[in-house]
XYZ file of C-alpha atoms in Angstrom:
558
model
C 56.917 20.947 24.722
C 57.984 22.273 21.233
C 57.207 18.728 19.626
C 53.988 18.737 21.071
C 53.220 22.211 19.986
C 54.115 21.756 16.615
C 52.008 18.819 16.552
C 48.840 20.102 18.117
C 49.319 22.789 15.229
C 49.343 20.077 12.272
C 46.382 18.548 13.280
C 43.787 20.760 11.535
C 46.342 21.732 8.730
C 45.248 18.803 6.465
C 42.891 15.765 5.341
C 44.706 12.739 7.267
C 44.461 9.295 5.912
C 43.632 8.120 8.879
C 42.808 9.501 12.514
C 43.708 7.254 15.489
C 41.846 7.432 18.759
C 43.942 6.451 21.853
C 47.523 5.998 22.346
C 47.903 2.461 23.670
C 49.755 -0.380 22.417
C 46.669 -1.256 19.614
C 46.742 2.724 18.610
C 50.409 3.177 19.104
C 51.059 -0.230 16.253
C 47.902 1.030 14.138
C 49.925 4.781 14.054
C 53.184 3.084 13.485
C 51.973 0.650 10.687
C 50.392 2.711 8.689
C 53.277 5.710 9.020
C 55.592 3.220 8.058
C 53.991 2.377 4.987
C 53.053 5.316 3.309
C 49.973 6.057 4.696
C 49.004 10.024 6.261
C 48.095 9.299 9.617
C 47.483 11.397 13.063
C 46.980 10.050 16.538
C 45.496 11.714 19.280
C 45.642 10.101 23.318
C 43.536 12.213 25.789
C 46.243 11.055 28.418
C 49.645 10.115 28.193
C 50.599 7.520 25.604
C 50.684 4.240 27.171
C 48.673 5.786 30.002
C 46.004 2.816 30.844
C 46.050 -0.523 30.226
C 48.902 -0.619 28.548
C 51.145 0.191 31.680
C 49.785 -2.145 33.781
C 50.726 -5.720 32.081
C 52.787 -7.943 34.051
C 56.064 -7.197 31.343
C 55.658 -10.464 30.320
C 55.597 -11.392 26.216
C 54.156 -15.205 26.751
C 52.563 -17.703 24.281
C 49.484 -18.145 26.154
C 50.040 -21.537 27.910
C 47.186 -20.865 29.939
C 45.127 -21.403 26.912
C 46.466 -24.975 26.615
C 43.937 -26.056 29.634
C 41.148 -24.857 27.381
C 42.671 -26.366 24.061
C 42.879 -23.321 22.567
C 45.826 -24.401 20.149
C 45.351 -22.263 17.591
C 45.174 -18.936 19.957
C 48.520 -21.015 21.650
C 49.907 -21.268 17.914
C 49.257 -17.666 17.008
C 50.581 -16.054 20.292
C 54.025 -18.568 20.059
C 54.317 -16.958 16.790
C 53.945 -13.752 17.809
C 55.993 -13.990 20.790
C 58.791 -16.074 18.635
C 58.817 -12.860 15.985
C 59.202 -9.828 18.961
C 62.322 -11.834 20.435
C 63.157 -11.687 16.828
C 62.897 -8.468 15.930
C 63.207 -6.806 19.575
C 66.715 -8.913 20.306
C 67.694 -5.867 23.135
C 64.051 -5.400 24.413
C 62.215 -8.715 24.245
C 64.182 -11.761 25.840
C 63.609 -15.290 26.369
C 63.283 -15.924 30.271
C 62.625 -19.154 32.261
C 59.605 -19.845 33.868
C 60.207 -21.806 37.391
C 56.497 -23.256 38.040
C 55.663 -25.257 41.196
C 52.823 -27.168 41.893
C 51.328 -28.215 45.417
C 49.427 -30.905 46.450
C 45.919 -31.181 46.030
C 46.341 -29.212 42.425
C 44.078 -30.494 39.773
C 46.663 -31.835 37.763
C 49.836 -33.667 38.561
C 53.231 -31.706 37.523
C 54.342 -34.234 35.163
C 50.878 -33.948 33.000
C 51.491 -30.095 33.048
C 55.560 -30.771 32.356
C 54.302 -33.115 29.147
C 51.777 -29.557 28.184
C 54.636 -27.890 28.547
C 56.775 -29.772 26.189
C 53.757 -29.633 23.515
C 53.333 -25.756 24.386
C 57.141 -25.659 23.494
C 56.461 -28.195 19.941
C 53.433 -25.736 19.148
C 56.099 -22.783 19.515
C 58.657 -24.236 17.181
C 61.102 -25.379 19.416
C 61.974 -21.411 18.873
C 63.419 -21.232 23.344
C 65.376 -24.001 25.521
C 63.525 -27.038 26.254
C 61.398 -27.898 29.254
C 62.819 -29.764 32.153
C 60.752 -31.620 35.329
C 61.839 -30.632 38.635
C 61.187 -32.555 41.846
C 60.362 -30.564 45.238
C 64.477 -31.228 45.589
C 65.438 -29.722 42.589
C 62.812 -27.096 42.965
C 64.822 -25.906 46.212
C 67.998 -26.431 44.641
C 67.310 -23.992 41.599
C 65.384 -21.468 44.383
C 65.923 -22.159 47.756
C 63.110 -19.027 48.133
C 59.931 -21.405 47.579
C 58.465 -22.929 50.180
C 58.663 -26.817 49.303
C 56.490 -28.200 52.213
C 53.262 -28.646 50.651
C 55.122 -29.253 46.874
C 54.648 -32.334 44.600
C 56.949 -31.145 41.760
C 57.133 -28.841 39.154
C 58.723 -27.834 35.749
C 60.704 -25.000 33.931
C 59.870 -23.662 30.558
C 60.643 -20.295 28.984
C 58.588 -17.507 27.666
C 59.862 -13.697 27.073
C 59.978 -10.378 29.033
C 60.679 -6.720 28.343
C 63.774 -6.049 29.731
C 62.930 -2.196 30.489
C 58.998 -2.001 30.851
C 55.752 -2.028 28.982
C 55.078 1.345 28.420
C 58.157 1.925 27.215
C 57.953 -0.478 24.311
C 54.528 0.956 23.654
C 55.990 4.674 23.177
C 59.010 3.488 21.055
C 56.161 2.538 18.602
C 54.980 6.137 18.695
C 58.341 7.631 18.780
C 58.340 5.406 15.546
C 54.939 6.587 14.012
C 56.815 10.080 14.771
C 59.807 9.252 12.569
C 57.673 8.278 9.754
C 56.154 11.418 9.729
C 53.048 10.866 11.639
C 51.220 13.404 13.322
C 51.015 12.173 17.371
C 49.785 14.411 20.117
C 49.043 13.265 23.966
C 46.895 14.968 26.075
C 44.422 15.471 23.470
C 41.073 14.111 23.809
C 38.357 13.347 20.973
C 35.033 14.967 21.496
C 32.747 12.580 19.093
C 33.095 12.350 15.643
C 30.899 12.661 12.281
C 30.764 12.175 8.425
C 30.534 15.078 6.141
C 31.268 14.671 2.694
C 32.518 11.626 2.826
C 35.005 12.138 5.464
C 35.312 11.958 9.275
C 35.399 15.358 11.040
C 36.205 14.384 14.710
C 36.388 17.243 17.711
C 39.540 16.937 19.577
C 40.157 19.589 22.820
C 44.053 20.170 24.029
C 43.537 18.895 27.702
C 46.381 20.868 29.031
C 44.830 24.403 27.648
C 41.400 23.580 26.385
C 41.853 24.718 22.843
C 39.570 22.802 20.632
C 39.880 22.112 16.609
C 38.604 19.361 14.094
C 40.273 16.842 12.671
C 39.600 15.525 8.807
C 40.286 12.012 8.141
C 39.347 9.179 5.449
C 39.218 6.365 7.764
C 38.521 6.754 11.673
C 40.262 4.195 13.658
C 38.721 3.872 17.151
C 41.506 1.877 19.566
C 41.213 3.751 22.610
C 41.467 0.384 24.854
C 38.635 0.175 27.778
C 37.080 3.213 26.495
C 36.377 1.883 23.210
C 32.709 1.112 23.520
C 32.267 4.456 25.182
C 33.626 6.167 22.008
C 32.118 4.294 19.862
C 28.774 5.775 21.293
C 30.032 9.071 20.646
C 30.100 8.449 17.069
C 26.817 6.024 16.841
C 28.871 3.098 15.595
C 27.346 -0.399 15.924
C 29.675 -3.145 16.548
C 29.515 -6.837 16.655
C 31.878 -7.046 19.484
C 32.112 -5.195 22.817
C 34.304 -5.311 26.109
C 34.000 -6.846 30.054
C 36.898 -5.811 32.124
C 39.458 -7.948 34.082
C 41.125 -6.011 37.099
C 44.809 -6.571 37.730
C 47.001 -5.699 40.515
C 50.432 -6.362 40.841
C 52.735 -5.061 44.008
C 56.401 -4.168 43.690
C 58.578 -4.763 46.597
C 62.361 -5.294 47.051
C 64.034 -8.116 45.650
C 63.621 -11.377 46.865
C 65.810 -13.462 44.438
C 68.783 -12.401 42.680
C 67.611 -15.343 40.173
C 66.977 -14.335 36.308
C 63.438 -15.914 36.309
C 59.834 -16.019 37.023
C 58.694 -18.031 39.831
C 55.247 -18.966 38.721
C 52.490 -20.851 40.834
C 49.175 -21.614 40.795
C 47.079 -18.573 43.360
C 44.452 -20.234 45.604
C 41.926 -18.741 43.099
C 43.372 -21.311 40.285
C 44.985 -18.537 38.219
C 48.402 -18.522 37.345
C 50.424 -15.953 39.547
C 53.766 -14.619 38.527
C 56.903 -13.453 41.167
C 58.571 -10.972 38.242
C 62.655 -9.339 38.221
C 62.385 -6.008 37.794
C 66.015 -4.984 38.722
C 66.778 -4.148 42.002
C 63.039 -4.774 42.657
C 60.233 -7.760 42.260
C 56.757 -7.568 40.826
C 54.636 -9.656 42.327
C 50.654 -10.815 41.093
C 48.486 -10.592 39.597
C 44.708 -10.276 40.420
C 41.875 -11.245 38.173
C 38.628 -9.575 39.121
C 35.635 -8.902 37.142
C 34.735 -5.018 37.265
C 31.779 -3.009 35.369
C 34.039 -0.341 33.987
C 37.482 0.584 33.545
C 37.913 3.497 36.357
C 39.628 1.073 39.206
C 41.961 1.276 42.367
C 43.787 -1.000 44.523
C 41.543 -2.048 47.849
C 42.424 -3.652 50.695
C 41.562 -7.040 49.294
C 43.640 -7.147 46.238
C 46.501 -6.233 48.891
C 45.628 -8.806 50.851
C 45.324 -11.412 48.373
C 48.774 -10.659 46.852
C 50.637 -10.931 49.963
C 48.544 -13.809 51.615
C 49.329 -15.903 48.023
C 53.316 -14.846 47.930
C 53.631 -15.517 51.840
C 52.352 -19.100 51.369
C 54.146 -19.722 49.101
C 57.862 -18.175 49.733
C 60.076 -18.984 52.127
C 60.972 -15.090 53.617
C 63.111 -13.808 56.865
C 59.748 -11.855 57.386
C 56.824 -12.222 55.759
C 56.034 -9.288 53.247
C 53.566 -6.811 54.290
C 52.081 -3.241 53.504
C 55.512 -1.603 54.374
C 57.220 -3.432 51.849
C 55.390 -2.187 49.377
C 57.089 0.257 46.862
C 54.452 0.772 44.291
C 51.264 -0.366 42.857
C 50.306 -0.589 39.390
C 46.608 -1.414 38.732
C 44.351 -1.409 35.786
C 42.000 -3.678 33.468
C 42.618 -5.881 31.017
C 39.770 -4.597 28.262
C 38.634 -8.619 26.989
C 36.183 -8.395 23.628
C 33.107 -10.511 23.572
C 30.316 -10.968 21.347
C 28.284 -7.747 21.834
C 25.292 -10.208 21.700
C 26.318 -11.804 24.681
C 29.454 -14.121 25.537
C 30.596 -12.351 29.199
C 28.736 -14.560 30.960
C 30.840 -17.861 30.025
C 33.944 -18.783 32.646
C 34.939 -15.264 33.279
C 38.957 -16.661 34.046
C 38.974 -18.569 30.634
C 38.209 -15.666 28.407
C 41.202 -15.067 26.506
C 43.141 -11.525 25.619
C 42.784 -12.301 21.584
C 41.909 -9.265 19.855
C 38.809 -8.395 17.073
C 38.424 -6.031 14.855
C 35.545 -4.730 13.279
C 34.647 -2.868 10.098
C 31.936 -0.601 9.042
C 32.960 -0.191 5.392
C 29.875 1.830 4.949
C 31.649 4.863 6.867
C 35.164 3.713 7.083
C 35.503 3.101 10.735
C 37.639 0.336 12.605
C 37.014 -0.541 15.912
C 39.665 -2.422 17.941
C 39.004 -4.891 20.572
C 40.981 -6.604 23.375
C 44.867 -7.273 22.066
C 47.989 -7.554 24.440
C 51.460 -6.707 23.864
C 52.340 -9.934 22.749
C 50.186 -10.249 19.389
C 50.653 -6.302 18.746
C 52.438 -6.668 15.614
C 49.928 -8.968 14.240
C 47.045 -6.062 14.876
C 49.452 -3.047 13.130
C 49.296 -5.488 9.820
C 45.725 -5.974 10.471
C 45.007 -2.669 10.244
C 47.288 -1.989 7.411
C 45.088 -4.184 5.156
C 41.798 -3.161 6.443
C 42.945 0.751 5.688
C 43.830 -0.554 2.352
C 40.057 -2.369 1.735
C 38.698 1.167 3.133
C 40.222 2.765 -0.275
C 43.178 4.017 1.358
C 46.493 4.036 -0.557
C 49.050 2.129 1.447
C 52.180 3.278 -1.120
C 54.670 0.810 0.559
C 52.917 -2.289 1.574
C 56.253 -4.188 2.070
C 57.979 -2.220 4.009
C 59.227 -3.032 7.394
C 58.024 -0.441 9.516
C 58.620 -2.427 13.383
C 61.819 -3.817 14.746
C 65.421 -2.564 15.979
C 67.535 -0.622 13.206
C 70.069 -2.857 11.266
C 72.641 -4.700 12.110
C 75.297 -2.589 10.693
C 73.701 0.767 12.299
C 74.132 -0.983 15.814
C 77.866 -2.546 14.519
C 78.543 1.323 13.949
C 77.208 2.287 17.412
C 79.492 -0.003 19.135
C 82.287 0.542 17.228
C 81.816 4.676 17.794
C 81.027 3.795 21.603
C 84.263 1.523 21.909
C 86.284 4.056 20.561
C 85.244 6.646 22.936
C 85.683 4.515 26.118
C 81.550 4.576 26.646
C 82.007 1.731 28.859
C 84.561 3.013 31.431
C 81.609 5.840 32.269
C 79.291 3.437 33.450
C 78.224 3.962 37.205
C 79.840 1.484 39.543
C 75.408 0.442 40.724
C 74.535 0.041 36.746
C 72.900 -3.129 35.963
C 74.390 -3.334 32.665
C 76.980 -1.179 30.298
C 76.164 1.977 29.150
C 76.665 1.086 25.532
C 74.227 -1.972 25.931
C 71.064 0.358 27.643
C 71.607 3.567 25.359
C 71.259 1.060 22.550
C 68.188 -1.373 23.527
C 66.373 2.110 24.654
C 67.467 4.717 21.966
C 68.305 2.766 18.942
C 69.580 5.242 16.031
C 69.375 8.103 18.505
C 71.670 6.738 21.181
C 74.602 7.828 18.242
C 73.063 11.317 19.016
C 73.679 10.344 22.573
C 77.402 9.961 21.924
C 77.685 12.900 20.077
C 76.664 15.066 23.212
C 78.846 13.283 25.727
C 82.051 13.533 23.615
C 81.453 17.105 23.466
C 80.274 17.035 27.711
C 81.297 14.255 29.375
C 78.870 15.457 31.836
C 76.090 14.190 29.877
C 77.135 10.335 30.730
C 76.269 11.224 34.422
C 73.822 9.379 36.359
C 71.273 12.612 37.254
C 68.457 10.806 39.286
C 70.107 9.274 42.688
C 69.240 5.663 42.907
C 68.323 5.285 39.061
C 70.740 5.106 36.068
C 68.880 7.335 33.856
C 71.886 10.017 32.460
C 71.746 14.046 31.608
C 71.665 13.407 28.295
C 68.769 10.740 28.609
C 66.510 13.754 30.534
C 67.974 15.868 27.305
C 66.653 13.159 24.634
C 63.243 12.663 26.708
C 62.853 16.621 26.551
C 63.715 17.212 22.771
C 62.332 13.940 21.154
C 59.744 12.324 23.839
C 56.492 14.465 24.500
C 57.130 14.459 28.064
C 54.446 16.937 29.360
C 54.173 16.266 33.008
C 56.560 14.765 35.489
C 54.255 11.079 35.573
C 55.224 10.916 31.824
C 58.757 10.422 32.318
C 58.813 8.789 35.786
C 56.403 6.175 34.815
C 56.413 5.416 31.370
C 59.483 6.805 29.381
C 61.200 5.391 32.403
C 59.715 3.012 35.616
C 61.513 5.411 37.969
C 58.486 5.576 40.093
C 58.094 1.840 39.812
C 61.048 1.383 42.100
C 62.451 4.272 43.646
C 59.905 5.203 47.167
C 58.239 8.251 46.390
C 60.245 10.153 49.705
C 63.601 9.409 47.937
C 62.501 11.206 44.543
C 60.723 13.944 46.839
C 64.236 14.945 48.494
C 66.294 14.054 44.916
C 68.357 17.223 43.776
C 68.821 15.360 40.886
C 64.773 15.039 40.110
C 64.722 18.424 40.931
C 67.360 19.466 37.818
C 65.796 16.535 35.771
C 62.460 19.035 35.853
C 64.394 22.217 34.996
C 65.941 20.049 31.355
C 62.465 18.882 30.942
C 59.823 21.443 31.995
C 62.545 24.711 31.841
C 60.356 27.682 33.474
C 57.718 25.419 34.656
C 59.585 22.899 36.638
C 58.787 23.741 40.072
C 55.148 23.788 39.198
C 55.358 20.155 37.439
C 57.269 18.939 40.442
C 55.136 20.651 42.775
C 51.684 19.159 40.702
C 53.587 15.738 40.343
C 53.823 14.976 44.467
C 50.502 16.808 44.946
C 48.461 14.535 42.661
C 50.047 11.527 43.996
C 49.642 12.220 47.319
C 46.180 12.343 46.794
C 46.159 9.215 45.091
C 48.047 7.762 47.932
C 45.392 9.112 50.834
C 42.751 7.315 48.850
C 44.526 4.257 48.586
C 45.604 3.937 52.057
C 42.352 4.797 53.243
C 40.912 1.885 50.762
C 43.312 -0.841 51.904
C 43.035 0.160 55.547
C 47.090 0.049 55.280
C 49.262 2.011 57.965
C 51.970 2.952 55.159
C 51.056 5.076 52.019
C 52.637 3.745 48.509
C 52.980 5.184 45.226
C 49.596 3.933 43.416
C 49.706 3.545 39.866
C 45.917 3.728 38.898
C 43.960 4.191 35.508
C 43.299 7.951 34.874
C 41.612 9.377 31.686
């Protein structure tokens, strides 16, 4: 709690540059962009950073092919690029995977039109991943004997990328990032409204953990707090010339059903592509696409039902899945920016996740619309410019402020991790070496990492039963993360609570220590507040869906 502390106190200590609003992936980028280049800047989340949206994608970094029905090409183009620069620069994190897609009969296209839009989709993207390949219903059942062939026509493979740990994760390392630059970040801190006085923003903020309130100076006011931007946008009277309608998504995480390295993809009985995920010893399965009115949503019994109905149709399973599989939910809405004159009453399932940005130079405030992970690097240069139009000083415009450290830095933390045997420590039910996660998660740090454990060799100890998160991980997370309450580390600085049932953690000694490294004096009260919140979340799901088992539900909370 120190770095949060510390931070809370710097917020009224000077005039910032620039004052972020909302800590998801569009404010985490805008914080980390404009750190990274020189620029003063402070960024306050009134939840936990990655905390909405931005925790609930499918993990997925993808080109858009489902744009190439509506001939988008140039949103296709932009997103390949995009995509084609994260594998780039996020080699550990972001990683080409293969795309399996079937098609059944009675589809409104046959699979070898889709397997030629494939092969352009893959042209339009550079060549930059393997090649497509057609698959017959044989081959289909050859490469995953899982699907259920019966009703199938054919198919195709392409590949697209993933996070290989999760999205909220990636979002924070931007914010860790923004930290290491020298930004001021704080979670749990809300903003109040804002005005101009003297040619500067002055924006109310209140500590939601103790209710302390202060103001905030700042040049430019950037408003990206995700669904909620409209709604803070009325707190400071801005008129914009886009707005937001809201896409729910659910996906369900069960055990694993293939031990195969790629997305199984179909086509849902709604038309929308649907997506059977890895996630380690589990699989994410969905999504959902339903229009809401506002961004406060929760699973019901129908988006259950709809999940399983889809996957049980279309997999071949010992048992069909059903409520009791169910290990977690993760649900929230996809914020998608339309003309604020109109424009969200068009095909509600071919809007696309682009984002906008808009301007009012008159008071130097940016508003930030829509966005997904994939295209997030594009919006932190976006906003570096814009900053710089405002009358900002930007004193390092070339400077590289995203992307894993250099080569030689990761040569060195091999080489130091070699030396010490790192590899020998790694728990016999690891997916990986120890060397290869400390790295892809820690970066430059993980040589901190190494540093504890040759002095403890404790400290390379799995501490959570049934995860492989180590002593000295909990130890980084409580020095260097901003973990204030138990969710923040089970669910984004990790996806512990993804895929571990909520009764295992509850009877974990090892959660139990994890809270004393993390919380120290308050740990049986976070543990305590952790299980009681999420019970209630779990009574009102379970009473929504009508379901006989209870799950750990993931929901949208502000």
């Amino acid at each position: 709690m120190q770095l949060r502390s510390s931070n809370i106190d710097k917020l009224d200590d000077e005039v910032f540059d620039a004052l972020v609003i909302g800590g998801g992936v569009n404010g985490a980028v805008a914080a980390a962009a404009l750190a990274g280049t020189g620029v003063r800047v402070a960024l306050v989340e009134r939840g936990d950073f990655a905390g909405s949206t931005s925790m609930h994608s499918s993990n997925l970094v993808w080109g858009g092919i489902k744009y190439m029905e509506s001939r988008d090409f140039a949103l296709v183009r932009k997103l390949c690029k995009s995509r084609n620069h994260l594998i780039k620069s996020y080699p550990s994190t972001v990683q080409e995977i293969r795309f399996l897609t079937t098609i059944s009969r009675g589809f409104r296209y046959h699979p070898r039109y889709l397997w030629a839009g494939s092969w352009l989709y893959w042209l339009i993207g550079n060549g930059f991943t393997r090649i497509p390949r057609f698959l017959t219903p044989a081959s289909i059942k050859q490469s995953e004997a899982i699907i259920d062939i019966d009703d199938a026509v054919g198919g195709f493979e392409y590949s697209d990328a993933y996070l290989h740990d999760n999205d909220a994760r990636f979002v924070f390392n931007f914010v860790r990032g923004a930290l290491n630059y020298g930004a001021v970040a704080v979670n749990y801190v809300e903003s109040l409204g804002a005005r101009r006085e003297n040619g500067l923003w002055v924006t109310r903020v209140r500590d939601v953990i103790d209710g302390r309130e202060l103001e905030v100076r700042s040049r430019v006011l950037i408003n990206a707090a995700g669904p909620w931007v409209d709604t803070h946008n009325a707190l400071t009277g801005q008129q914009t010339d886009h707005r937001h309608v809201y896409s729910k998504g659910v996906h369900l995480i069960v055990p694993r059903l293939t031990d195969s390295r790629r997305v199984l993809a179909f086509f849902a009985d709604d038309g929308r592509l649907f997506f059977v995920i890895p996630m380690g010893q589990r699989t994410c399965i969905g999504t959902t696409d339903t229009r809401v009115e506002n961004p406060e949503v929760g699973v019901t019994r129908d988006d259950v039902r709809f999940v399983l109905d889809n996957i049980n149709k279309r997999l071949n399973l010992a048992k069909p899945l059903d409520s009791g599989d169910i290990i977690a939910t993760r649900c929230g809405v996809r914020p998608l920016a339309v003309r604020a004159s109109g424009g969200g009453d068009r095909d509600f399932l071919q809007l696309s996740r682009k984002h906008a940005i808009d301007v009012s130079a008159g008071d130097a405030h940016l508003s930030i619309f829509g966005g997904k992970l994939t295209d997030c690097l594009n919006v932190g240069a976006e906003v570096i410019d814009l900053v710089r139009r405002l009358g900002v000083a930007v004193p390092h415009p070339r400077h590289r402020w995203y992307g894993e450290a250099p080569d030689e830095v990761r040569r060195e933390f091999l080489h130091q991790a070699g030396l010490m045997q790192l590899d020998a420590m790694t728990s016999p039910q690891a997916s990986e070496p120890l060397s290869t996660r400390l790295w892809r998660r820690y970066g430059t740090h993980a040589l901190d990492m190494l540093e504890e454990i040759r002095e403890d060799p404790r400290q390379a100890e799995v501490l959570i039963e049934g995860t492989e998160y180590l002593r000295c991980e909990l130890r980084q997370a409580q020095r260097r993360e901003m973990v204030t309450r138990l969710e923040d580390f089970l669910r984004r600085r990790s996806k512990i609570a993804l895929v571990v049932p909520e009764e295992t953690m509850r009877r974990s000694p090892g959660l139990k220590e994890a809270c004393g490294i993390l919380f120290g004096d308050r740990a049986e009260e976070r543990f305590a507040e952790y299980f009681r919140d999420s019970r209630v979340e779990q009574d009102a799901t379970t009473q929504e869906r009508g379901a006989d088992t209870p799950v750990h539900s993931e929901s949208l909370k502000w």
